[in-house]
Short mmCIF file of C-alpha atoms and ligand atoms in Angstrom, two decimals:
data_model
loop_
_atom_site.label_atom_id
_atom_site.label_comp_id
_atom_site.label_asym_id
_atom_site.label_seq_id
_atom_site.Cartn_x
_atom_site.Cartn_y
_atom_site.Cartn_z
CA MET A 1 0.00 0.00 0.00
CA ASN A 2 1.32 3.47 -0.84
CA LYS A 3 2.45 5.58 2.09
CA CYS A 4 1.12 9.11 2.62
CA LEU A 5 2.66 11.63 5.00
CA ILE A 6 0.08 14.06 6.37
CA HIS A 7 1.49 17.36 7.52
CA VAL A 8 -0.87 18.27 10.37
CA CYS A 9 -1.15 21.80 11.70
CA CYS A 10 -3.73 20.78 14.30
CA LEU A 11 -6.34 18.09 14.92
CA PRO A 12 -9.45 20.22 14.16
CA CYS A 13 -8.17 20.94 10.64
CA LEU A 14 -7.43 17.25 10.04
CA LEU A 15 -10.87 16.20 11.27
CA GLY A 16 -12.49 18.14 8.44
CA GLU A 17 -10.57 15.98 5.97
CA ILE A 18 -10.22 12.59 7.64
CA ASP A 19 -13.32 10.92 6.15
CA LYS A 20 -12.21 11.74 2.59
CA LEU A 21 -8.69 10.56 3.36
CA ARG A 22 -10.02 7.25 4.71
CA GLU A 23 -11.81 6.64 1.41
CA LEU A 24 -8.42 6.46 -0.34
CA ASN A 25 -6.41 3.30 -0.09
CA LEU A 26 -3.29 4.83 1.52
CA ASN A 27 -1.18 4.05 4.55
CA TYR A 28 -1.13 7.28 6.61
CA SER A 29 1.34 8.72 9.08
CA LEU A 30 0.85 12.07 10.80
CA PHE A 31 3.76 14.52 10.64
CA PHE A 32 3.66 17.23 13.27
CA SER A 33 6.12 19.89 12.11
CA ASN A 34 5.11 23.25 13.47
CA SER A 35 8.05 25.32 14.67
CA ASN A 36 5.86 28.34 13.99
CA MET A 37 4.21 27.79 17.41
CA ASP A 38 5.08 30.66 19.70
CA THR A 39 5.83 28.41 22.69
CA LEU A 40 6.79 24.81 23.32
CA SER A 41 3.72 24.37 25.51
CA GLU A 42 1.43 25.40 22.63
CA PHE A 43 3.35 23.03 20.34
CA ASN A 44 2.86 20.19 22.84
CA LYS A 45 -0.80 20.97 23.42
CA ARG A 46 -1.63 20.69 19.71
CA LYS A 47 0.68 17.68 19.25
CA ASP A 48 -0.89 15.74 22.14
CA GLU A 49 -4.34 16.07 20.57
CA LEU A 50 -3.25 13.90 17.64
CA SER A 51 -3.30 10.78 19.80
CA LYS A 52 -7.13 10.97 19.64
CA LEU A 53 -6.77 9.38 16.18
CA ASN A 54 -5.23 6.01 15.68
CA TYR A 55 -2.36 6.78 13.29
CA PRO A 56 1.43 6.68 13.67
CA ILE A 57 2.67 10.14 14.69
CA ILE A 58 6.05 11.59 13.73
CA ILE A 59 7.11 14.60 15.76
CA ASP A 60 9.48 16.98 14.03
CA GLU A 61 11.91 18.99 16.13
CA TYR A 62 10.53 22.23 17.62
CA ASP A 63 12.93 25.02 16.64
CA HIS A 64 11.17 28.35 16.81
CA GLY A 65 14.47 30.24 16.38
CA ASP A 66 15.15 28.52 13.07
CA TRP A 67 11.60 29.25 11.92
CA LEU A 68 12.02 32.94 12.85
CA SER A 69 15.33 33.10 10.93
CA SER A 70 13.67 31.58 7.87
CA LEU A 71 11.19 34.47 7.71
CA ASP A 72 14.00 36.72 6.56
CA CYS A 73 12.80 39.93 8.25
CA LEU A 74 9.15 39.39 7.27
CA GLU A 75 8.05 38.87 10.85
CA LYS A 76 6.80 42.44 11.13
CA ASP A 77 4.32 41.97 8.28
CA PRO A 78 0.81 42.91 9.39
CA LYS A 79 -1.62 40.32 10.66
CA THR A 80 -4.00 39.48 7.80
CA TYR A 81 -7.15 37.47 7.27
CA PRO A 82 -6.88 35.12 5.54
CA GLU A 83 -3.30 34.54 6.66
CA ASN A 84 -1.61 35.43 3.38
CA SER A 85 1.01 38.05 4.21
CA ASP A 86 4.53 37.43 2.90
CA ARG A 87 5.37 36.21 6.39
CA CYS A 88 2.61 33.61 6.20
CA LEU A 89 3.68 32.44 2.74
CA ALA A 90 7.25 31.99 4.01
CA CYS A 91 5.86 30.08 6.98
CA LEU A 92 3.78 27.74 4.80
CA LYS A 93 6.81 27.08 2.60
CA TYR A 94 9.03 26.32 5.60
CA ARG A 95 6.61 23.73 6.95
CA LEU A 96 5.63 22.07 3.66
CA LYS A 97 9.27 21.74 2.66
CA ARG A 98 10.05 19.92 5.90
CA ALA A 99 7.24 17.49 5.14
CA PHE A 100 8.61 16.79 1.65
CA ASP A 101 12.15 16.42 3.02
CA TYR A 102 10.95 13.86 5.56
CA ALA A 103 8.80 12.05 2.98
CA LYS A 104 11.76 11.78 0.60
CA LYS A 105 14.09 10.37 3.24
CA ASN A 106 11.50 7.85 4.38
CA ASN A 107 10.10 6.63 1.06
CA PHE A 108 6.63 8.09 1.15
CA GLN A 109 4.78 8.22 -2.16
CA TYR A 110 2.35 11.01 -1.17
CA VAL A 111 2.34 14.18 0.90
CA PHE A 112 -0.86 15.81 2.10
CA SER A 113 -1.14 19.02 4.13
CA THR A 114 -4.09 19.82 6.38
CA LEU A 115 -3.52 23.44 5.36
CA SER A 116 -4.47 22.70 1.74
CA ILE A 117 -8.18 23.17 2.47
CA SER A 118 -8.74 26.13 4.68
CA LEU A 119 -10.72 29.30 4.87
CA TYR A 120 -7.86 30.88 6.76
CA LYS A 121 -4.86 30.25 4.50
CA ASP A 122 -3.77 31.19 0.98
CA THR A 123 -4.48 27.72 -0.39
CA ASP A 124 -3.76 28.77 -4.00
CA TYR A 125 -0.22 29.64 -2.96
CA LEU A 126 0.24 26.52 -0.83
CA ASN A 127 -1.11 24.15 -3.46
CA LYS A 128 1.00 25.67 -6.23
CA LEU A 129 3.99 25.18 -3.97
CA GLY A 130 2.90 21.59 -3.31
CA PHE A 131 2.85 20.83 -7.04
CA ASP A 132 6.26 22.50 -7.47
CA PHE A 133 7.62 20.23 -4.71
CA GLU A 134 5.90 17.26 -6.36
CA LYS A 135 8.07 17.80 -9.45
CA GLN A 136 11.20 18.59 -7.46
CA TYR A 137 10.97 15.60 -5.07
CA GLY A 138 9.15 13.05 -7.26
CA ILE A 139 6.45 12.64 -4.59
CA LYS A 140 2.74 13.16 -5.30
CA TYR A 141 1.10 16.15 -3.64
CA LEU A 142 -2.35 14.98 -2.64
CA LEU A 143 -5.30 17.33 -2.93
CA LEU A 144 -8.85 16.59 -1.79
CA ASN A 145 -11.96 18.00 -3.32
CA ILE A 146 -13.74 19.40 -0.26
CA PRO A 147 -15.50 22.78 -0.38
CA PRO A 148 -14.02 24.92 2.44
CA ASN A 149 -17.42 25.53 4.05
CA GLU A 150 -18.11 21.80 4.19
CA TRP A 151 -14.62 21.27 5.65
CA LYS A 152 -15.36 23.82 8.36
CA GLU A 153 -18.72 22.28 9.25
CA VAL A 154 -17.31 18.74 9.55
CA SER A 155 -14.28 20.00 11.46
CA LEU A 156 -16.47 21.79 14.04
CA LYS A 157 -18.80 18.84 14.46
CA LYS A 158 -16.07 16.24 14.92
CA SER A 159 -14.01 18.58 17.16
CA LYS A 160 -16.96 18.84 19.53
CA GLU A 161 -17.49 15.08 19.51
CA LEU A 162 -13.83 14.50 20.42
CA ASN A 163 -13.70 17.42 22.84
CA CYS A 164 -10.74 18.89 20.95
CA TYR A 165 -8.58 21.81 21.91
CA ARG A 166 -9.56 24.52 19.44
CA GLN A 167 -6.94 27.25 19.53
CA LYS A 168 -7.88 30.90 19.15
CA TYR A 169 -4.89 31.90 17.04
CA CYS A 170 -2.94 30.50 14.11
CA GLY A 171 0.17 29.68 16.10
CA CYS A 172 2.93 32.28 15.93
CA GLU A 173 3.26 35.26 18.26
CA PHE A 174 2.32 37.58 15.37
CA SER A 175 -1.08 35.94 14.95
CA LYS A 176 -2.21 36.70 18.49
CA ASP A 177 -4.60 39.56 19.19
CA SER A 178 -2.68 42.33 20.87
S1 SF4 B 1 -0.13 33.66 11.16
FE1 SF4 B 1 0.00 31.42 10.92
S2 SF4 B 1 0.60 31.09 8.78
FE2 SF4 B 1 1.08 33.23 9.30
S3 SF4 B 1 3.22 33.22 10.01
FE3 SF4 B 1 1.94 33.00 11.82
S4 SF4 B 1 1.76 30.78 12.14
FE4 SF4 B 1 2.48 31.09 10.04
#
């Protein structure tokens, strides 16, 4: 069975997609790579939620300093909605690239990102990047056909059923309300 690495930003986002993913005949592992989190405790809080689903979980190193350096002075970009400032695009690239790097080293045939269907992200940018990486790495970038409003509805419903932690901010210090 083909292996698919799922880059997971948080459990609520994944829950909006999990039924469609289960319909595909793939062997899934969850990849938690989110150095964008402002604190280690926030990183751990979101990571621990993943054990509510029964999939292997790979935890990438938490290195917020490296993530900040990768932004290349874009950290002062204004907070936007959806999250599509240059800072956010650099952040999406940083995280998706780590998923492809891991997938390449560990012989995955597919990469999927929970961020690819979202009302809050620049999904056009992310998905174009995913297809660029697909060519570069020789690994399929998986996209699901789920309307964002349907994704949100399912995510909310399942999050309540599982009593999920539903964070009030995207993750970095710049996404918090001041
Ligand atoms: S708001 Fe979200 S997407 Fe944008 S830089 Fe912060 S963590 Fe990344």
